[in-house]
Coordinates of C-alpha atoms in Angstrom, one line a residue:
X1 CA -43.2 17.5 24.7
X2 CA -41.6 19.1 27.6
X3 CA -39.5 22.3 28.1
X4 CA -36.8 20.4 28.9
X5 CA -36.1 18.9 26.0
X6 CA -33.3 20.0 23.4
X7 CA -34.4 21.1 20.3
X8 CA -33.5 18.0 18.3
X9 CA -35.6 15.7 20.4
X10 CA -39.7 16.5 19.4
X11 CA -38.1 16.2 15.8
X12 CA -36.5 13.2 15.9
X13 CA -39.3 10.4 14.5
X14 CA -37.5 6.9 16.9
X15 CA -37.3 3.1 15.6
X16 CA -40.6 0.5 16.7
X17 CA -39.1 -2.9 16.9
X18 CA -41.1 -5.7 16.3
X19 CA -43.7 -6.7 18.8
X20 CA -42.3 -9.0 21.4
X21 CA -46.3 -10.1 22.7
X22 CA -46.2 -12.2 26.4
X23 CA -48.6 -15.2 24.8
X24 CA -49.2 -18.4 25.8
X25 CA -48.2 -21.2 23.3
X26 CA -46.9 -18.0 20.6
X27 CA -45.5 -19.0 17.3
X28 CA -43.4 -16.4 16.6
X29 CA -43.1 -14.9 13.2
X30 CA -42.3 -12.0 13.2
X31 CA -39.0 -10.6 14.5
X32 CA -36.4 -13.4 12.5
X33 CA -34.5 -14.6 15.6
X34 CA -33.5 -17.8 15.1
X35 CA -36.0 -21.3 15.2
X36 CA -32.5 -22.7 16.5
X37 CA -30.8 -22.1 20.3
X38 CA -27.4 -20.4 20.5
X39 CA -24.2 -22.7 19.7
X40 CA -23.6 -25.1 22.6
X41 CA -19.8 -24.0 23.1
X42 CA -21.3 -20.7 22.9
X43 CA -23.5 -20.9 25.8
X44 CA -20.8 -23.0 27.4
X45 CA -18.4 -19.3 27.6
X46 CA -21.2 -17.7 28.5
X47 CA -21.6 -19.5 31.8
X48 CA -17.6 -19.8 32.7
X49 CA -17.9 -16.1 32.5
X50 CA -20.7 -15.5 35.3
X51 CA -18.5 -15.3 38.2
X52 CA -16.8 -13.2 40.5
X53 CA -15.0 -11.7 37.3
X54 CA -17.7 -9.9 36.4
X55 CA -16.5 -7.3 39.4
X56 CA -14.5 -6.4 36.0
X57 CA -14.7 -4.1 33.4
X58 CA -14.1 -6.4 30.3
X59 CA -11.9 -5.9 27.2
X60 CA -12.4 -2.2 26.1
X61 CA -11.2 -3.6 22.4
X62 CA -13.5 -6.7 22.3
X63 CA -9.9 -8.0 21.7
X64 CA -10.2 -11.9 21.3
X65 CA -13.6 -10.7 19.3
X66 CA -12.1 -9.0 16.9
X67 CA -9.1 -11.6 16.5
X68 CA -11.5 -14.8 16.0
X69 CA -13.7 -12.7 13.0
X70 CA -10.4 -12.1 11.7
X71 CA -9.7 -15.3 11.9
X72 CA -12.4 -16.3 10.1
X73 CA -11.9 -14.4 7.5
X74 CA -7.8 -14.2 7.5
X75 CA -8.5 -15.7 3.5
X76 CA -9.1 -11.9 2.3
X77 CA -7.1 -10.4 4.0
X78 CA -8.8 -9.0 7.3
X79 CA -6.4 -8.5 10.3
X80 CA -7.9 -7.2 13.7
X81 CA -7.6 -3.9 12.6
X82 CA -9.9 -4.3 10.3
X83 CA -12.1 -5.3 12.9
X84 CA -15.0 -3.1 14.9
X85 CA -17.4 -4.9 17.5
X86 CA -20.2 -3.3 19.3
X87 CA -23.8 -3.8 21.0
X88 CA -25.5 -4.6 18.3
X89 CA -25.3 -4.0 14.6
X90 CA -27.1 -1.8 15.5
X91 CA -24.4 0.3 17.9
X92 CA -22.4 -0.6 14.6
X93 CA -25.0 0.9 12.5
X94 CA -24.7 4.7 14.6
X95 CA -21.7 4.6 14.9
X96 CA -21.4 4.7 11.1
X97 CA -24.0 7.2 10.4
X98 CA -22.2 9.4 13.5
X99 CA -18.2 8.7 12.3
X100 CA -18.5 8.3 8.2
X101 CA -21.8 9.6 6.6
X102 CA -22.2 13.2 8.1
X103 CA -20.7 15.0 5.8
X104 CA -23.7 18.5 4.4
X105 CA -24.8 15.8 2.0
X106 CA -27.6 13.6 1.6
X107 CA -27.0 10.2 1.6
X108 CA -28.8 7.8 -0.8
X109 CA -30.4 4.5 0.8
X110 CA -33.6 2.0 -1.3
X111 CA -37.4 3.4 -0.6
X112 CA -38.0 -0.1 0.9
X113 CA -35.1 -0.9 3.2
X114 CA -34.4 -1.0 7.3
X115 CA -36.2 0.9 8.7
X116 CA -33.9 2.8 11.5
X117 CA -31.8 4.3 8.6
X118 CA -34.5 7.4 9.1
X119 CA -34.6 6.9 12.6
X120 CA -30.8 7.3 12.3
X121 CA -30.3 10.1 9.6
X122 CA -32.9 12.2 11.6
X123 CA -31.2 11.9 15.2
X124 CA -27.4 12.9 13.0
X125 CA -29.4 15.1 10.7
X126 CA -28.1 13.6 7.8
X127 CA -30.0 14.3 5.0
X128 CA -30.7 11.5 2.9
X129 CA -32.8 10.5 -0.6
X130 CA -34.5 7.7 -0.2
X131 CA -34.1 5.6 -3.6
X132 CA -36.8 3.8 -5.1
X133 CA -36.6 0.1 -5.3
X134 CA -37.2 -0.9 -9.3
X135 CA -41.4 -2.4 -9.7
X136 CA -40.2 -5.9 -8.6
X137 CA -38.7 -4.6 -5.8
X138 CA -34.9 -5.0 -6.7
X139 CA -31.9 -2.6 -6.0
X140 CA -30.7 -1.4 -9.1
X141 CA -26.9 -0.6 -9.6
X142 CA -27.1 1.8 -11.7
X143 CA -29.1 4.0 -9.0
X144 CA -26.8 4.5 -7.1
X145 CA -24.4 5.5 -9.3
X146 CA -22.9 8.9 -11.3
X147 CA -24.3 11.2 -8.4
X148 CA -21.3 13.2 -9.2
X149 CA -19.7 15.8 -6.0
X150 CA -23.7 15.4 -5.1
X151 CA -24.0 12.8 -2.3
X152 CA -22.2 12.2 1.2
X153 CA -22.4 8.3 1.1
X154 CA -24.9 5.4 1.4
X155 CA -26.0 2.4 2.5
X156 CA -28.4 -0.5 1.8
X157 CA -28.8 -4.1 3.0
X158 CA -27.9 -7.0 1.7
X159 CA -30.2 -8.9 1.4
X160 CA -32.4 -6.2 1.6
X161 CA -34.8 -5.6 4.5
X162 CA -38.0 -6.6 4.4
X163 CA -38.3 -7.9 1.0
X164 CA -34.9 -9.8 1.6
X165 CA -33.8 -9.4 -2.2
X166 CA -29.9 -10.0 -2.7
X167 CA -28.1 -7.5 -4.8
X168 CA -24.6 -9.4 -6.6
X169 CA -21.7 -9.3 -5.1
X170 CA -20.4 -8.5 -9.2
X171 CA -23.3 -4.9 -9.0
X172 CA -22.3 -4.2 -5.3
X173 CA -18.3 -3.7 -6.7
X174 CA -19.8 -2.0 -9.4
X175 CA -21.7 0.5 -7.0
X176 CA -18.5 0.6 -4.9
X177 CA -16.0 1.9 -8.5
X178 CA -18.6 4.2 -9.1
X179 CA -18.1 5.8 -5.5
X180 CA -14.9 6.0 -4.7
X181 CA -15.2 9.3 -2.8
X182 CA -18.2 8.6 -0.3
X183 CA -18.0 5.1 2.2
X184 CA -20.6 2.4 0.8
X185 CA -21.7 0.9 4.1
X186 CA -23.4 -2.7 3.2
X187 CA -25.4 -3.7 6.1
X188 CA -25.8 -8.0 5.3
X189 CA -27.4 -8.8 8.9
X190 CA -28.8 -11.9 6.4
X191 CA -26.8 -12.9 4.8
X192 CA -26.0 -16.3 5.5
X193 CA -29.2 -17.2 4.5
X194 CA -28.1 -17.7 1.0
X195 CA -26.2 -14.4 -0.3
X196 CA -22.0 -14.0 -1.0
X197 CA -20.5 -11.4 1.3
X198 CA -18.9 -7.9 0.4
X199 CA -16.1 -8.9 2.8
X200 CA -14.0 -10.1 0.1
X201 CA -13.8 -6.9 -1.6
X202 CA -12.4 -5.1 1.8
X203 CA -9.6 -5.0 0.2
X204 CA -9.7 -3.7 -3.0
X205 CA -11.9 -0.5 -2.2
X206 CA -10.6 1.2 1.7
X207 CA -14.3 3.1 1.2
X208 CA -16.6 -0.1 1.3
X209 CA -17.6 -0.8 5.1
X210 CA -19.8 -3.8 5.8
X211 CA -22.1 -4.8 8.7
X212 CA -22.9 -8.4 10.0
X213 CA -24.2 -9.8 13.5
X214 CA -24.8 -11.9 15.5
X215 CA -28.3 -12.1 16.7
X216 CA -29.4 -13.7 13.0
X217 CA -27.3 -16.5 11.8
X218 CA -25.5 -17.2 15.4
X219 CA -28.6 -17.5 17.2
X220 CA -27.2 -14.4 19.8
X221 CA -30.3 -11.7 19.2
X222 CA -30.3 -11.8 23.1
X223 CA -27.0 -10.8 23.9
X224 CA -26.2 -7.6 21.1
X225 CA -23.5 -8.7 19.4
X226 CA -22.7 -6.9 15.8
X227 CA -19.7 -6.4 13.8
X228 CA -18.2 -4.0 11.1
X229 CA -16.0 -5.2 8.5
X230 CA -13.3 -2.4 6.8
X231 CA -10.7 -0.2 5.8
X232 CA -8.7 0.4 8.7
X233 CA -8.6 3.9 8.5
X234 CA -12.8 3.8 8.6
X235 CA -12.4 1.0 11.8
X236 CA -10.2 4.2 13.6
X237 CA -13.0 6.8 13.0
X238 CA -15.6 3.9 14.5
X239 CA -13.6 3.6 17.5
X240 CA -13.0 7.6 17.2
X241 CA -16.4 7.5 18.3
X242 CA -17.1 4.5 20.6
X243 CA -14.7 6.0 22.6
X244 CA -16.3 9.3 23.2
X245 CA -20.1 7.7 24.3
X246 CA -19.3 4.0 26.1
X247 CA -15.7 2.7 25.9
X248 CA -17.0 -0.7 26.9
X249 CA -20.2 -2.1 24.6
X250 CA -19.8 -5.5 25.1
X251 CA -19.4 -7.6 28.7
X252 CA -17.2 -10.0 29.4
X253 CA -20.0 -13.0 28.6
X254 CA -20.9 -10.8 25.5
X255 CA -17.2 -10.9 24.4
X256 CA -17.2 -14.6 25.2
X257 CA -20.7 -16.1 23.6
X258 CA -19.8 -14.2 20.7
X259 CA -15.8 -15.2 20.7
X260 CA -17.3 -19.5 21.0
X261 CA -19.9 -18.9 18.8
X262 CA -18.0 -17.6 15.3
X263 CA -15.3 -20.4 16.2
X264 CA -17.9 -23.3 16.1
X265 CA -18.6 -23.2 12.0
X266 CA -20.3 -27.2 12.5
X267 CA -23.1 -25.9 14.3
X268 CA -23.2 -22.2 12.0
X269 CA -23.8 -24.4 8.5
X270 CA -26.1 -26.8 9.9
X271 CA -28.2 -24.0 11.7
X272 CA -28.3 -21.7 8.4
X273 CA -29.3 -24.8 6.5
X274 CA -31.7 -26.4 8.6
X275 CA -33.5 -22.4 8.1
X276 CA -32.3 -22.8 4.0
X277 CA -34.4 -25.9 4.0
X278 CA -37.2 -25.1 5.9
X279 CA -37.4 -21.3 4.2
X280 CA -37.8 -23.6 0.8
X281 CA -40.3 -25.2 1.6
X282 CA -42.7 -22.8 3.0
X283 CA -42.4 -20.7 -0.2
X284 CA -43.0 -24.2 -2.0
X285 CA -46.2 -24.7 0.3
X286 CA -46.9 -20.1 0.0
X287 CA -46.5 -20.5 -3.9
X288 CA -49.3 -23.1 -3.8
X289 CA -52.4 -21.5 -1.5
X290 CA -51.2 -19.1 -3.9
X291 CA -49.6 -16.0 -2.6
X292 CA -47.1 -14.4 -4.4
X293 CA -43.5 -15.0 -2.9
X294 CA -40.6 -12.5 -3.4
X295 CA -37.1 -14.2 -4.2
X296 CA -35.1 -14.2 -0.5
X297 CA -32.0 -14.5 0.6
X298 CA -32.6 -14.0 3.9
X299 CA -34.3 -15.7 7.4
X300 CA -37.8 -14.5 6.6
X301 CA -39.6 -14.4 3.3
X302 CA -41.9 -11.3 1.9
X303 CA -45.1 -11.9 0.5
X304 CA -49.0 -11.1 -0.8
X305 CA -52.0 -12.6 -2.0
X306 CA -53.7 -11.0 -4.5
X307 CA -57.0 -11.3 -3.7
X308 CA -56.7 -11.1 0.4
X309 CA -56.2 -7.8 2.7
X310 CA -52.3 -8.6 4.1
X311 CA -54.1 -7.2 7.3
X312 CA -56.5 -8.8 7.5
X313 CA -55.0 -12.6 7.5
X314 CA -52.5 -10.8 10.3
X315 CA -55.3 -9.7 12.8
X316 CA -56.4 -14.2 11.8
X317 CA -53.2 -15.6 12.1
X318 CA -52.6 -13.9 15.8
X319 CA -56.3 -14.8 17.1
X320 CA -54.6 -18.1 16.0
X321 CA -52.0 -17.5 17.7
X322 CA -48.8 -16.6 15.1
X323 CA -46.9 -13.4 15.0
X324 CA -45.7 -12.4 11.1
X325 CA -45.2 -8.9 10.8
X326 CA -47.4 -5.8 8.6
X327 CA -46.2 -3.1 7.0
X328 CA -48.1 -0.1 6.5
X329 CA -45.8 2.1 3.7
X330 CA -47.9 2.5 1.0
X331 CA -45.6 0.8 -1.6
X332 CA -45.7 -2.7 0.8
X333 CA -49.0 -2.4 2.5
X334 CA -50.0 -5.5 1.2
X335 CA -47.1 -7.9 2.8
X336 CA -46.2 -9.3 5.1
X337 CA -42.8 -10.3 6.3
X338 CA -42.7 -14.0 7.4
X339 CA -40.3 -15.4 10.2
X340 CA -38.4 -18.7 8.7
X341 CA -39.0 -20.7 11.9
X342 CA -38.9 -24.4 12.4
X343 CA -41.0 -27.4 10.4
X344 CA -43.4 -27.4 12.6
X345 CA -43.6 -23.1 13.1
X346 CA -44.2 -23.3 9.4
X347 CA -46.0 -26.4 9.2
X348 CA -48.7 -24.3 11.4
X349 CA -48.3 -21.3 9.7
X350 CA -49.7 -22.9 6.4
X351 CA -52.6 -25.0 8.4
X352 CA -53.6 -21.4 9.3
X353 CA -53.5 -19.8 5.9
X354 CA -55.0 -22.1 3.9
X355 CA -58.0 -21.8 6.6
X356 CA -58.5 -18.5 6.9
X357 CA -58.2 -18.2 2.6
X358 CA -60.7 -20.3 2.0
X359 CA -63.6 -19.4 4.5
X360 CA -62.9 -15.6 3.3
X361 CA -63.8 -17.4 -0.9

């Protein structure tokens, strides 16, 4: 703590990102990155932007990318005016907290969820209520309905993180119908691995903001590109905050690469299908080892073993150069979150788990 800090700084609890260890021959299954590279078309587009044009500022509105996103969702009536882009979905979510969720009333989000939400609430001084998930770790729509005028907004991931559990579109619509006077933010970082996006609901519900990322299903985590789709009034609020903070959040290579990535539908479908197939196989293998695996619609699984301590298993795997995510929060302290890697990565994981489980029987 320093005497030069603004008062709010000492009260912040910063977000802790997943570990990026420097270990040779690492099987890295802890941060939900894609096991496959970006679209070759995206890499080509990025390479074309690395040249003399970098001396010039990028398009401040990232117009080519907004148009490409709108084209992909044209069947749902989405236009570029209903698209916002930012430096990763984290920045988009931060602007949503600032622009749409600061109403002097607590917001709602699950008690087990993306740990950046409490961080943003602290940064923007937004009170919140953590709504407990059900005993099976699913989100109950009824818990977010009937709150009257006492809350200032709602935000939740779908599929949820770190559980991977999916809330059906009909249940999301129930939440929207029950909260017409407040913004509902649906954070869809993992939707492409088994869920149904809420974007088709945007035209019917002016209080809905859907946030997605290029980091997972389009393998551009290192490029930092995210976007939101919602009613033009919501997008305008985000633009006003963005242009009061950083008018150029996306650089030229990011705009070009993300535009090419969203246009390469064939590669997107192929790699998502590969991750889903690997997830299905891994779930079966983990179940055969005695793990309880929550139903996952994401590119990770959330698992526990009734006879083995999660922290001990994580440490044992680490000794083999396999990194998974262990959370210390009380309700989930016996769970491991395991990213879906290549089939080779998954086989290495299963072999190591089998060996460690057998060693302590």
